Short mmCIF file of C-alpha atoms and ligand atoms in Angstrom, two decimals:
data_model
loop_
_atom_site.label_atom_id
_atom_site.label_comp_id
_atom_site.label_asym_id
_atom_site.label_seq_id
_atom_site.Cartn_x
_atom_site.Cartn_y
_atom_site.Cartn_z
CA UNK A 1 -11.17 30.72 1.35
CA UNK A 2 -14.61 30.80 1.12
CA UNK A 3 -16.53 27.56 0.15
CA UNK A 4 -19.01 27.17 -2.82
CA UNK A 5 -22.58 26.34 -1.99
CA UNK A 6 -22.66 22.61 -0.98
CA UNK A 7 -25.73 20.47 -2.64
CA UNK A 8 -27.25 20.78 0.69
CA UNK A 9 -26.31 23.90 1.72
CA UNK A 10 -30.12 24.98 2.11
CA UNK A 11 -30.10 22.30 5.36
CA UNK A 12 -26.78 24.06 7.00
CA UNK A 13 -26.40 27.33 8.89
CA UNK A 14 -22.66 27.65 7.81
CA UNK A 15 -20.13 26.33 4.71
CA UNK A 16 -17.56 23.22 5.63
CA UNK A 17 -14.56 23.88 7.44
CA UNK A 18 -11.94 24.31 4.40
CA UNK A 19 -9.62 21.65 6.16
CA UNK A 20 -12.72 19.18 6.41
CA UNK A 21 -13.83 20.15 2.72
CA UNK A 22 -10.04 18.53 1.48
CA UNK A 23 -10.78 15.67 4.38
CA UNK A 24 -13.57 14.83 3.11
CA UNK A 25 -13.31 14.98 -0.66
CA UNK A 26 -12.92 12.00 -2.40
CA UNK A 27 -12.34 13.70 -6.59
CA UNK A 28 -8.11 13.94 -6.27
CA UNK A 29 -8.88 10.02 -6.63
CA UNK A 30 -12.32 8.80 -7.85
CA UNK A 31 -11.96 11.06 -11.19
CA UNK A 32 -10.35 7.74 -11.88
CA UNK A 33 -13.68 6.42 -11.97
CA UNK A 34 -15.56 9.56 -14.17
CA UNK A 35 -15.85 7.59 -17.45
CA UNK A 36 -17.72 4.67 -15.89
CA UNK A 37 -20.05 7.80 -13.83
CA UNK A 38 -21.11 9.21 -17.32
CA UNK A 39 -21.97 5.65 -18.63
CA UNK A 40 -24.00 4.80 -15.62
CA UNK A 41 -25.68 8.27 -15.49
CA UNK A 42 -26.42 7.90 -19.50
CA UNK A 43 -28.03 4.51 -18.30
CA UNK A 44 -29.56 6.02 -15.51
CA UNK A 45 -31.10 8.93 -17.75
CA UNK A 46 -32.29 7.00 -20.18
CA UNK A 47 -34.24 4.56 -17.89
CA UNK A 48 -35.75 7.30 -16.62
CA UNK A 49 -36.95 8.89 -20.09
CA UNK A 50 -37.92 5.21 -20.86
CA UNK A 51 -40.43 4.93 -17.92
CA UNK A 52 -41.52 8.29 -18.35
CA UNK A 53 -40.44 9.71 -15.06
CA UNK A 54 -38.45 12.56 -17.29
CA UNK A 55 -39.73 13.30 -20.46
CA UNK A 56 -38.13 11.60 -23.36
CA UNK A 57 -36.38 15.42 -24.38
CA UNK A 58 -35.27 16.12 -21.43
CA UNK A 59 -33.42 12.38 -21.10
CA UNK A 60 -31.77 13.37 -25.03
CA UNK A 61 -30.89 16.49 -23.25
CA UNK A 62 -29.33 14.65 -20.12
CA UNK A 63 -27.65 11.94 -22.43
CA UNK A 64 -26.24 14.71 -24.78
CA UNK A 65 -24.78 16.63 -21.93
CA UNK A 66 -22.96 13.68 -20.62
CA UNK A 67 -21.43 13.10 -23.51
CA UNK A 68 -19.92 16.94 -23.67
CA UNK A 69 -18.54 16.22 -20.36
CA UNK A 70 -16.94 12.74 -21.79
CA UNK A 71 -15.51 14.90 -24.38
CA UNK A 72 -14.25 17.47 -22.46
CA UNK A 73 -13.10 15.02 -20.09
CA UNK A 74 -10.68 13.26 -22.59
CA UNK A 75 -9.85 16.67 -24.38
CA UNK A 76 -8.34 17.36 -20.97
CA UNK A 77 -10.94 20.21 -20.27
CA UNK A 78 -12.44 19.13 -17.67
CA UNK A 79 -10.48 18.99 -14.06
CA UNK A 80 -12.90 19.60 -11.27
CA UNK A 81 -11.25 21.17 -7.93
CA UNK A 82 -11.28 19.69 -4.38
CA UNK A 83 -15.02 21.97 -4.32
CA UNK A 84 -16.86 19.38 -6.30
CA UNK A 85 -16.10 17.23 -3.20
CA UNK A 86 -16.03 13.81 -5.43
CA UNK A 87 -16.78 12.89 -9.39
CA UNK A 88 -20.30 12.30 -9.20
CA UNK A 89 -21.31 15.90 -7.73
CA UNK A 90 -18.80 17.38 -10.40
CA UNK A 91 -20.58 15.58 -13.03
CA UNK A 92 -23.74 17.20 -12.09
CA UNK A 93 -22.35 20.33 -11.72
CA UNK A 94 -20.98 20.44 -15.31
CA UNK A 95 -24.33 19.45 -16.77
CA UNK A 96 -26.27 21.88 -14.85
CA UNK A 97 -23.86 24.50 -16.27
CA UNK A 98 -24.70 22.73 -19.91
CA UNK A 99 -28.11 22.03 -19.81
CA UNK A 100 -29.03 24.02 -17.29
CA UNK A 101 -32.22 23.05 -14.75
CA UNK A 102 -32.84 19.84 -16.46
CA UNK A 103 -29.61 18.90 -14.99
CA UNK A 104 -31.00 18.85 -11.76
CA UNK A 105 -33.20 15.75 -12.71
CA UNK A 106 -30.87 13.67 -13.37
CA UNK A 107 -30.85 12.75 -9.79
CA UNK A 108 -34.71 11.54 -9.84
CA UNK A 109 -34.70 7.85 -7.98
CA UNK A 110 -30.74 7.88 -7.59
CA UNK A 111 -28.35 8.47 -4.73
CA UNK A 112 -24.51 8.91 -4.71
CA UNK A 113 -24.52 5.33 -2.96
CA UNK A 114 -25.87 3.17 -5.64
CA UNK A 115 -24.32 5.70 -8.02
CA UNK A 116 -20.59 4.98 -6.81
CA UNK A 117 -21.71 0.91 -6.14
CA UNK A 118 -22.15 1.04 -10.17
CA UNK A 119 -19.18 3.32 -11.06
CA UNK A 120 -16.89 1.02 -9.40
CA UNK A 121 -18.54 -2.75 -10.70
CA UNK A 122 -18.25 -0.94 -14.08
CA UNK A 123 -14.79 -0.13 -13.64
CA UNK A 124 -13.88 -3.25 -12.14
CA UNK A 125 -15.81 -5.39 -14.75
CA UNK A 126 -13.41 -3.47 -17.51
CA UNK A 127 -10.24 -3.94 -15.78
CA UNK A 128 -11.12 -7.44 -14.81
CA UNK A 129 -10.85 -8.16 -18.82
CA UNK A 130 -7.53 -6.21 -18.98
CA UNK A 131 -6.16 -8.02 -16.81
CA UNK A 132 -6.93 -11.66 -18.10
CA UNK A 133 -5.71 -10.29 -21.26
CA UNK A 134 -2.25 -9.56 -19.68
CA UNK A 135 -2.57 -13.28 -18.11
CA UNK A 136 -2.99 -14.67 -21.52
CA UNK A 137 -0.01 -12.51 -22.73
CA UNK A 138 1.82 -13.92 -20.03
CA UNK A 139 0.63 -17.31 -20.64
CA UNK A 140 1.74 -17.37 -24.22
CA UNK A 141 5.21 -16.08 -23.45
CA UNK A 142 5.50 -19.36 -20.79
CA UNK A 143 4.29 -21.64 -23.57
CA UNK A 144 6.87 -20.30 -25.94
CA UNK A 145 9.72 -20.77 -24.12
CA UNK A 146 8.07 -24.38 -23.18
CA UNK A 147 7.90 -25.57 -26.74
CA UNK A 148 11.32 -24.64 -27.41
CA UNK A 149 12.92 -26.50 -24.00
CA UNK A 150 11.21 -29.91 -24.03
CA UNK A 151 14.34 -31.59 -23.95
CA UNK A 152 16.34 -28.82 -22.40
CA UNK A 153 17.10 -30.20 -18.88
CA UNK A 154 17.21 -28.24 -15.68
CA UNK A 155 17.97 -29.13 -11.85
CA UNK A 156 14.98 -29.72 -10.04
CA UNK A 157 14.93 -28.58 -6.40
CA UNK A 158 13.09 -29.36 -3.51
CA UNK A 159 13.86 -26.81 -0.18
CA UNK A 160 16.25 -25.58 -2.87
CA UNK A 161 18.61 -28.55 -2.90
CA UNK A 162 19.12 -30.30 -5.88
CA UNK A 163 16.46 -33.17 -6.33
CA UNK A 164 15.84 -34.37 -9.66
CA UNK A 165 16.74 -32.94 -13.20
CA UNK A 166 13.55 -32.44 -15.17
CA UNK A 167 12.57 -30.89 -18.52
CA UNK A 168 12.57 -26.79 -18.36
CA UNK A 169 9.40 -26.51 -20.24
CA UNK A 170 8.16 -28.80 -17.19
CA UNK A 171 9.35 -25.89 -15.21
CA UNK A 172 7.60 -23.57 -17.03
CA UNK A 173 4.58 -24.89 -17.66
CA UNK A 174 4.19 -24.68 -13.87
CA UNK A 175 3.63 -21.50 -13.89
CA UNK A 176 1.35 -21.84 -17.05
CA UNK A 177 -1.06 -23.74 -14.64
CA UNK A 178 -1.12 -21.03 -12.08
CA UNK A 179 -1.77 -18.72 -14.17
CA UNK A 180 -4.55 -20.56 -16.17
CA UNK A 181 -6.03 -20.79 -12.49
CA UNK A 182 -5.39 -16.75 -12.25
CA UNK A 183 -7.19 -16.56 -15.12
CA UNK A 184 -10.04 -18.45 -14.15
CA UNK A 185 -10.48 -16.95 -10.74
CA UNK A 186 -10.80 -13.82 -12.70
CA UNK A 187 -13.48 -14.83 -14.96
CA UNK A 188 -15.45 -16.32 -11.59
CA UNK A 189 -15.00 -12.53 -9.80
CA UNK A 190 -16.40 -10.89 -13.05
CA UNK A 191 -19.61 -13.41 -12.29
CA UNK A 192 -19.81 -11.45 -9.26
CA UNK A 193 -19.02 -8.18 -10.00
CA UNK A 194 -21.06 -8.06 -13.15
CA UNK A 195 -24.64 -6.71 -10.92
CA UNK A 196 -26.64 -3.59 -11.06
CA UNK A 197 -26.90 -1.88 -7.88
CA UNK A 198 -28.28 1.30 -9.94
CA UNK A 199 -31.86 2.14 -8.57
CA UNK A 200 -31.15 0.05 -4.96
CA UNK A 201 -31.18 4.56 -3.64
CA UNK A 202 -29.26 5.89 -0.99
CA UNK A 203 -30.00 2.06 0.85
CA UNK A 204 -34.42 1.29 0.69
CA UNK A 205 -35.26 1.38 -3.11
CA UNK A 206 -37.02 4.30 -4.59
CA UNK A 207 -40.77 5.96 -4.69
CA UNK A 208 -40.48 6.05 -8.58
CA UNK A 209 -41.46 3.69 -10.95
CA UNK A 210 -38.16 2.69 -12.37
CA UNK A 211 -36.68 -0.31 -14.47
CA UNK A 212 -33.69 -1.51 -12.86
CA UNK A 213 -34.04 -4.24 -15.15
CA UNK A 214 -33.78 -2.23 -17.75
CA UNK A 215 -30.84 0.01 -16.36
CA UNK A 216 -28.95 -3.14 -15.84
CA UNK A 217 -29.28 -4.26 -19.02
CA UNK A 218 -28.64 -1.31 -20.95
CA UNK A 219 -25.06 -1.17 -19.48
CA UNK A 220 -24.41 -4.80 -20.03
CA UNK A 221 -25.04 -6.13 -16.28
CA UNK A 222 -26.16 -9.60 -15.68
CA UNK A 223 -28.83 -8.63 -13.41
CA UNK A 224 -30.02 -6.56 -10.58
CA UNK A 225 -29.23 -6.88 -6.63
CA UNK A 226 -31.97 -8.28 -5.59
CA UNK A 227 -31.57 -6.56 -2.07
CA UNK A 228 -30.83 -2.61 -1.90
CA UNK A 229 -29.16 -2.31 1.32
CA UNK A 230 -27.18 -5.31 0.02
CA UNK A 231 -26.08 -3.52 -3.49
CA UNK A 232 -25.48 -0.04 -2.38
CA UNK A 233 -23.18 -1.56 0.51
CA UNK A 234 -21.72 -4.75 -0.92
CA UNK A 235 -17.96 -4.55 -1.48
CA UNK A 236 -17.14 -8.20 -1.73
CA UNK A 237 -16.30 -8.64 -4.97
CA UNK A 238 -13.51 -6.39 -5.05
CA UNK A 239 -12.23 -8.18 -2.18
CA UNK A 240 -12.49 -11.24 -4.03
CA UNK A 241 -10.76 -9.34 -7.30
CA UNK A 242 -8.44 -8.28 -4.82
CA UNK A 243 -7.31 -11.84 -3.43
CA UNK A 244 -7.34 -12.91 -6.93
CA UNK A 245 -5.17 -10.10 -7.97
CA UNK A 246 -3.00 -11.37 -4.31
CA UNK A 247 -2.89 -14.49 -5.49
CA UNK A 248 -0.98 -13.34 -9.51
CA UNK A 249 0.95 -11.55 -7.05
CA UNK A 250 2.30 -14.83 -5.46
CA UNK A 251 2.81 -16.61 -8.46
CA UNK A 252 4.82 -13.76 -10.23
CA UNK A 253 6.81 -13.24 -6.94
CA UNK A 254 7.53 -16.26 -7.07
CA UNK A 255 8.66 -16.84 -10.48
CA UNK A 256 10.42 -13.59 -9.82
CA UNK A 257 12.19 -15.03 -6.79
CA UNK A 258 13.99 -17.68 -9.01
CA UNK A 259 14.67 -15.48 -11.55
CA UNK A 260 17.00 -13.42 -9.34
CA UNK A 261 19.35 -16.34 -8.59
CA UNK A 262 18.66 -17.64 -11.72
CA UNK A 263 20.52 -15.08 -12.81
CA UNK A 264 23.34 -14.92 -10.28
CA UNK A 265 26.94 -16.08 -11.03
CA UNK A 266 26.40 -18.89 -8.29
CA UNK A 267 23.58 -20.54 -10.92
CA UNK A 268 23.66 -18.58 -14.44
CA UNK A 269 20.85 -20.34 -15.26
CA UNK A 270 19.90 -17.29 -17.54
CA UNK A 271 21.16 -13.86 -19.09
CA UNK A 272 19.39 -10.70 -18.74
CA UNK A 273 19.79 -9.11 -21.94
CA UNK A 274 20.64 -5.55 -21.68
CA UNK A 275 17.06 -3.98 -22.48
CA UNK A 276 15.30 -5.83 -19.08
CA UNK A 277 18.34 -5.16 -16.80
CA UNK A 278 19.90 -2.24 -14.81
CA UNK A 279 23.38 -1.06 -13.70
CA UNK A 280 24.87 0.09 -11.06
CA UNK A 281 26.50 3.23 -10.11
CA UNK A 282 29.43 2.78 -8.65
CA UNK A 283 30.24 -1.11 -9.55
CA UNK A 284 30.93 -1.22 -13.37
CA UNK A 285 30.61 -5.24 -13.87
CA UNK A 286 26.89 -5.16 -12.35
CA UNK A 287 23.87 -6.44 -14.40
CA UNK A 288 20.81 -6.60 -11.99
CA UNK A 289 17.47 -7.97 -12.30
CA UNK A 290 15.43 -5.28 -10.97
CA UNK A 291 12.52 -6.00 -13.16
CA UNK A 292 11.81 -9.40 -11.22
CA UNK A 293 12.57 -7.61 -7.93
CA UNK A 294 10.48 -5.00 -8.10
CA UNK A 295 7.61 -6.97 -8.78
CA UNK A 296 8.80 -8.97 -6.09
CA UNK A 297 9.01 -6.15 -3.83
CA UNK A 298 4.91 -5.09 -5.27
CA UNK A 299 3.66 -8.16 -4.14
CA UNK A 300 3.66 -6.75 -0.61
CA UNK A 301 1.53 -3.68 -1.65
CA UNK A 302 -1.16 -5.82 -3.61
CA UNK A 303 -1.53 -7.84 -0.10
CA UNK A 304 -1.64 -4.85 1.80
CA UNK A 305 -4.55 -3.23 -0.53
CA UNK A 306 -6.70 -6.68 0.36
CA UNK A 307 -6.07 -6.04 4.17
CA UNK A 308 -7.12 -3.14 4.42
CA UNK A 309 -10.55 -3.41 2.30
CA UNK A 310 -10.84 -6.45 4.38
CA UNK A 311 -10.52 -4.77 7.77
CA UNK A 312 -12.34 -1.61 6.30
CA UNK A 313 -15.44 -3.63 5.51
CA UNK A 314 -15.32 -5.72 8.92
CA UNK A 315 -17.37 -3.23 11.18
CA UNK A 316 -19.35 -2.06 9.66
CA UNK A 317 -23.34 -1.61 9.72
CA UNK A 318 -26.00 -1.77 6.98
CA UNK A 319 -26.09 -0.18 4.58
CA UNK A 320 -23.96 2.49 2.75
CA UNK A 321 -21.37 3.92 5.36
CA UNK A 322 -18.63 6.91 4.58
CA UNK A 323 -15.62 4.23 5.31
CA UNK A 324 -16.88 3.42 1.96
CA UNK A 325 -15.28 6.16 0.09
CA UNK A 326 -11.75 4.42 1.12
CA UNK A 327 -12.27 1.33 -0.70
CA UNK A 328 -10.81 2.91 -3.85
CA UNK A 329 -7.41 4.18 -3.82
CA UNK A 330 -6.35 0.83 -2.25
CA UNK A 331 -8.19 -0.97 -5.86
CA UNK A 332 -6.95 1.71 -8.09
CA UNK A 333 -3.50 0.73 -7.06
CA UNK A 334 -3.98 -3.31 -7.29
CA UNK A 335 -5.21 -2.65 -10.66
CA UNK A 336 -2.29 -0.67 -11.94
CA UNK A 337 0.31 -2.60 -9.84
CA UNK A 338 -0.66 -5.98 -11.62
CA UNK A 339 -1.19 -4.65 -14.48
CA UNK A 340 2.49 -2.76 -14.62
CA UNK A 341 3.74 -6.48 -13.22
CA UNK A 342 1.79 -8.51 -15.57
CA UNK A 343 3.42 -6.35 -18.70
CA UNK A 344 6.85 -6.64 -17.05
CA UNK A 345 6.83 -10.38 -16.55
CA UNK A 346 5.40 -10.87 -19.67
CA UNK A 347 8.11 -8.51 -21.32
CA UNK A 348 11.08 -9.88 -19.51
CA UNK A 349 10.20 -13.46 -20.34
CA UNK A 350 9.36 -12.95 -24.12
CA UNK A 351 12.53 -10.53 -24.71
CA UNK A 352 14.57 -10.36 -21.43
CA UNK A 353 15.93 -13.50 -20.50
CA UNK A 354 18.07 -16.18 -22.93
CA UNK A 355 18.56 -19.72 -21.09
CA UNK A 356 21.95 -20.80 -20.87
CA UNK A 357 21.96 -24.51 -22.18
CA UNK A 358 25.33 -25.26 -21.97
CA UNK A 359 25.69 -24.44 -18.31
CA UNK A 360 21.98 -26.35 -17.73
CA UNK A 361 23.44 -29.20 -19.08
CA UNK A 362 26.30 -29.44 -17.10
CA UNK A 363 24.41 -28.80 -13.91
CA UNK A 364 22.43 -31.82 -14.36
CA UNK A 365 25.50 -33.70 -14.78
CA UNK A 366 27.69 -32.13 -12.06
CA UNK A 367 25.26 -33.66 -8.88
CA UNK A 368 23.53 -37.10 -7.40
CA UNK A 369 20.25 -36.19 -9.10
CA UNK A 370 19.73 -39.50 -10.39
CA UNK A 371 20.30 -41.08 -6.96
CA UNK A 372 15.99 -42.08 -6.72
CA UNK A 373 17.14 -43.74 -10.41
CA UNK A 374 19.78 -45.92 -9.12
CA UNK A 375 16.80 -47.10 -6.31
CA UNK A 376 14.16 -46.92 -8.96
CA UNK A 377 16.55 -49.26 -10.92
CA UNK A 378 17.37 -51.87 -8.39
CA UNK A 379 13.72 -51.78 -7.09
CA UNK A 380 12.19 -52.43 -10.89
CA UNK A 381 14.42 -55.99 -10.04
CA UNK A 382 12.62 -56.84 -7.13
CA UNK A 383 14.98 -55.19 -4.50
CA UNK A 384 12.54 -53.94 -2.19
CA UNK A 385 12.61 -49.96 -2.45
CA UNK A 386 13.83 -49.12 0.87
CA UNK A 387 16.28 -51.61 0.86
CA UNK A 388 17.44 -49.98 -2.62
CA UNK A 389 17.37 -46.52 -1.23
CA UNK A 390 19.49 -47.26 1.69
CA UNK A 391 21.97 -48.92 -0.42
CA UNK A 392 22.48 -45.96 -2.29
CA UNK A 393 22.79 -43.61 0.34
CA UNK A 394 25.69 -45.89 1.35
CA UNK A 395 26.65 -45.16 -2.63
CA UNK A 396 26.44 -41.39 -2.43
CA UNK A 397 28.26 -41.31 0.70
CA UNK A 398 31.23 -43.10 -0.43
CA UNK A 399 31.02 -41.29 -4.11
CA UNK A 400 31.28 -38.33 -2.48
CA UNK A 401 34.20 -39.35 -0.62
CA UNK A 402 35.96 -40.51 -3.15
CA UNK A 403 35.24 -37.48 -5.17
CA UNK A 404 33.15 -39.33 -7.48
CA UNK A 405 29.73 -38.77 -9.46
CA UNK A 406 27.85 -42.16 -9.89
CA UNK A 407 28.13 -42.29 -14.07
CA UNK A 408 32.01 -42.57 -12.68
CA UNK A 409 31.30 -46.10 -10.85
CA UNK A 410 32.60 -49.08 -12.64
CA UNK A 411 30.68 -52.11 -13.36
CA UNK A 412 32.81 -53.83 -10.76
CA UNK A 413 31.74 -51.68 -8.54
CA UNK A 414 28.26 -51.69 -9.29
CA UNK A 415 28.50 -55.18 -9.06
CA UNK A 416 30.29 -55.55 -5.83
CA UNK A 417 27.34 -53.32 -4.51
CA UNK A 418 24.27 -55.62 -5.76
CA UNK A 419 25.08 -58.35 -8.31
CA UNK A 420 21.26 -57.09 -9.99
CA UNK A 421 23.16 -53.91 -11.30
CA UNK A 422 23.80 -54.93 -15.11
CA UNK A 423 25.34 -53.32 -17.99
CA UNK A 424 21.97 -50.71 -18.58
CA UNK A 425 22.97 -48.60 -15.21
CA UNK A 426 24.40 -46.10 -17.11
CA UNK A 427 21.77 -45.66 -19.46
CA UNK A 428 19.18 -45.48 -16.33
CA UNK A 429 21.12 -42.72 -14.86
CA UNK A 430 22.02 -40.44 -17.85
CA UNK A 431 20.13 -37.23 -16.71
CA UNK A 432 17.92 -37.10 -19.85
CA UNK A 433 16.91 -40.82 -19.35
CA UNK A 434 16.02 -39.90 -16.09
CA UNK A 435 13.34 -37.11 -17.24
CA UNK A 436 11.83 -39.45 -19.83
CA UNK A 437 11.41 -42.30 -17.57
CA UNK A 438 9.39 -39.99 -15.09
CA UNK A 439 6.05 -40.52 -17.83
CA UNK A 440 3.58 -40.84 -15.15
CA UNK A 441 0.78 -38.25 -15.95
CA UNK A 442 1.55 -35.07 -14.66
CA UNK A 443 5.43 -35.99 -14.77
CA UNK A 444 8.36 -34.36 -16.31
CA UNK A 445 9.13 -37.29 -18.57
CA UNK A 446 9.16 -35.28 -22.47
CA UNK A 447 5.95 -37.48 -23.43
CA UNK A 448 3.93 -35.51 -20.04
CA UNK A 449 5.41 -32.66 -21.04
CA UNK A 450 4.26 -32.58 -24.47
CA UNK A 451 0.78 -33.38 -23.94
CA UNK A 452 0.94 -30.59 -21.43
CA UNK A 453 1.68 -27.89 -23.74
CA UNK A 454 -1.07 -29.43 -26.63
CA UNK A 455 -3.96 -29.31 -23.98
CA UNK A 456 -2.41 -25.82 -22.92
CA UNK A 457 -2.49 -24.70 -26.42
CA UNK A 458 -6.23 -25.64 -26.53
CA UNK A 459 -6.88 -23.36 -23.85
CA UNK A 460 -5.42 -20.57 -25.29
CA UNK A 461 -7.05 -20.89 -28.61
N1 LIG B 1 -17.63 9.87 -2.67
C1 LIG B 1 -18.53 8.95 -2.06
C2 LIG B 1 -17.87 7.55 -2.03
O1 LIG B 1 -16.92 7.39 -2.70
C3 LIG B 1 -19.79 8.85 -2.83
C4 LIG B 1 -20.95 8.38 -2.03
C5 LIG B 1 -21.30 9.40 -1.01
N2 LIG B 1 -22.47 9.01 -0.30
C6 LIG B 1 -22.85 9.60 0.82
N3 LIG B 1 -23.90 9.16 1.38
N4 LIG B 1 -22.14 10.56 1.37
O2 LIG B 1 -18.29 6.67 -1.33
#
């Protein structure tokens, strides 16, 4: 196969080894990124009109030709082969073809480095707002089920053992927080994503007289890098976008994680309704929940994407360097992967799942749950609380023996155990007196809870 002429084929005796042309080309991925190159090239071309390093025709002719390619692009006419080596020299290409040699200028006081630097801040500023979209979306579908299970009850676990019962929307509104924080991590990476490294040149700056000012501005950037070697070589915020898009990761695994048994016979906490769960092929009765699994199982690619820009940046010297060209396929797939989770989640919760009260209710009545209640009780007498607390561990170890929950004790018994026990035990230890009493703030008692979900409401208006 014989090669086109490279951009800088004038410099070279002989044409790139095919083999090395695939190795090296970077367009089967960063075509991805050709919407965001025309933008920053219109920006780019009309800077230079604007400071009068092209004439102002020639940057309408530039701008105009762009625009074609944007069109052909999304008419699905324009698919430029493993020759144009990546999207930016396939860009160029096309407009030379258009507008012939004023093409060529588009180029004036711009390298492929700061070029791609913009491309991908551009991109990443766009999907940065997608994505805190999607944690909104997720957001509201956690505060809906939260207003409707105040007073539903649920086991609460610590190292998965049954601890205390406490309100589901309690439970839920966990994960509100974390993803409020998801969401604000978000909005801090966009701080630093959102600068212009357009003009910073292949790493020293330019001989022209160009506005990066004005270029930044034009295409909505805060402001310009102040250092070039710095902006064309600068990948840190989408590390930082890609431990915040780790961190979503953790807290949907997570949530995913309980899901699962959530829905197991062993808890049946919940029902998958039929349009968010699979079957099997071979065992007729199964109803699996491979929505929460897989994004389970996704988390562990998201991580993996942060590694390896971490340990891809690590070594290397100022400024732009070829390992460079990797940083993308790694983002491309965070981005999609917590996006595709994000919609998932968000569709599972809102339409996939149905809580089962009835079974809820009689799990928090089927345990010793309320065991810190009975301490709680005889310490709000004067008892001192460890004294209480060992007193009814000897309580839950005889219950237990005798096959008996501790609503079942009589008041003889209670009495025979600490003559402070009155009548109002078993109003102490009723599961759903149990939540309420917890009103300290931050608690699952249904007064904590329902502040929670006003000042959460206030966010999300
Ligand atoms: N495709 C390259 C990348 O993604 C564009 C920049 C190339 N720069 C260079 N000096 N070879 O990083």
């Amino acid at each position: 196969m014989t090669q086109p002429k490279k951009t800088w084929s004038d410099r070279f005796e002989t044409s790139l080894h095919p083999a090395i042309a695939i190795f090296n080309a970077s367009i089967g991925f960063d075509i991805e990124l050709i919407e965001y190159d025309l933008t920053g090239s219109v920006a780019h071309a009309t800077m230079l009109a604007h400071t009068g390093i092209i004439s102002s025709e020639e940057g309408d002719t530039l701008v105009k030709g762009l625009e074609q390619i944007r069109q052909e692009y999304r008419d699905g006419n324009f698919n430029p082969g493993v020759d144009a080596e990546d999207v930016h020299f396939a860009v160029e290409r096309r407009l030379t073809e258009l507008v012939g040699d004023v093409g060529k200028k588009l180029h004036t006081a711009r390298s492929r480095n700061d070029q791609v630097g913009t491309d991908i801040r551009l991109y990443l500023r766009d999907k940065i707002r997608d994505i805190q979209q999607q944690v909104r979306d997720f957001q509201t579908a956690l505060l809906t089920h939260a207003e409707n299970h105040v007073e539903t009850l649920i086991p609460g676990y610590t190292h998965l053992q049954r601890a205390q019962p406490i309100s589901l929307a309690h439970h839920l509104m966990a994960y509100f927080q974390m993803a409020q924080r998801d969401w604000e991590r978000l909005e801090d990476v966009f701080k630093r994503t959102n600068i212009s490294p357009l003009g910073c040149g292949a790493l020293a700056g330019t001989t022209f007289p160009i506005d990066r000012h004005y270029s930044a501005e034009l295409l909505n950037f805060d402001r310009p890098y102040q250092n070039s070697l710095d902006g064309v070589s600068d990948r840190d915020f989408a590390i930082e976008f890609s431990a915040a898009a780790s961190l979503i990761m953790v807290h949907l695994s997570r949530m995913s994680e309980e899901m699962i048994f959530w829905a197991s016979k062993e808890f049946s906490f919940i029902t998958l309704k039929d349009s968010c769960a699979t079957g099997s092929s071979i065992m007729p009765q199964k109803k699996n929940p491979d929505i929460p699994e897989l994004v389970r199982g996704k988390t562990g690619r998201v991580f993996g994407n942060l590694q390896a820009l971490l340990v891809l940046m690590k070594g290397l010297p100022l400024a732009y360097n070829k390992d460079l060209q990797d940083d993308k396929e790694g983002l491309f797939d965070t981005v999609k992967t917590v996006q595709g989770c994000l919609e998932a989640m968000t569709i599972l919760l809102s339409e996939g799942i149905e809580f089962k009260t009835t079974r809820l209710e009689e799990a928090v009545n089927e345990d010793f749950s309320n065991a810190t209640d009975v301490a709680d009780y005889l310490a709000g007498k004067g008892v001192p609380f460890r004294e209480a607390y060992n007193l009814v561990g000897k309580v839950v170890k005889t219950s237990i023996a005798a096959d008996k929950l501790l609503k079942d004790l009589t008041m003889d018994e209670w009495k025979a155990l600490h003559p402070a026990f009155e009548e109002d035990i078993y109003a102490a230890i009723a599961p759903k007196q149990v939540v309420a009493a917890r009103n300290s703030y931050g608690g699952t008692g249904f007064e904590q809870v329902r502040l929670a979900i006003a000042d959460a409401k206030k966010i999300m208006d």
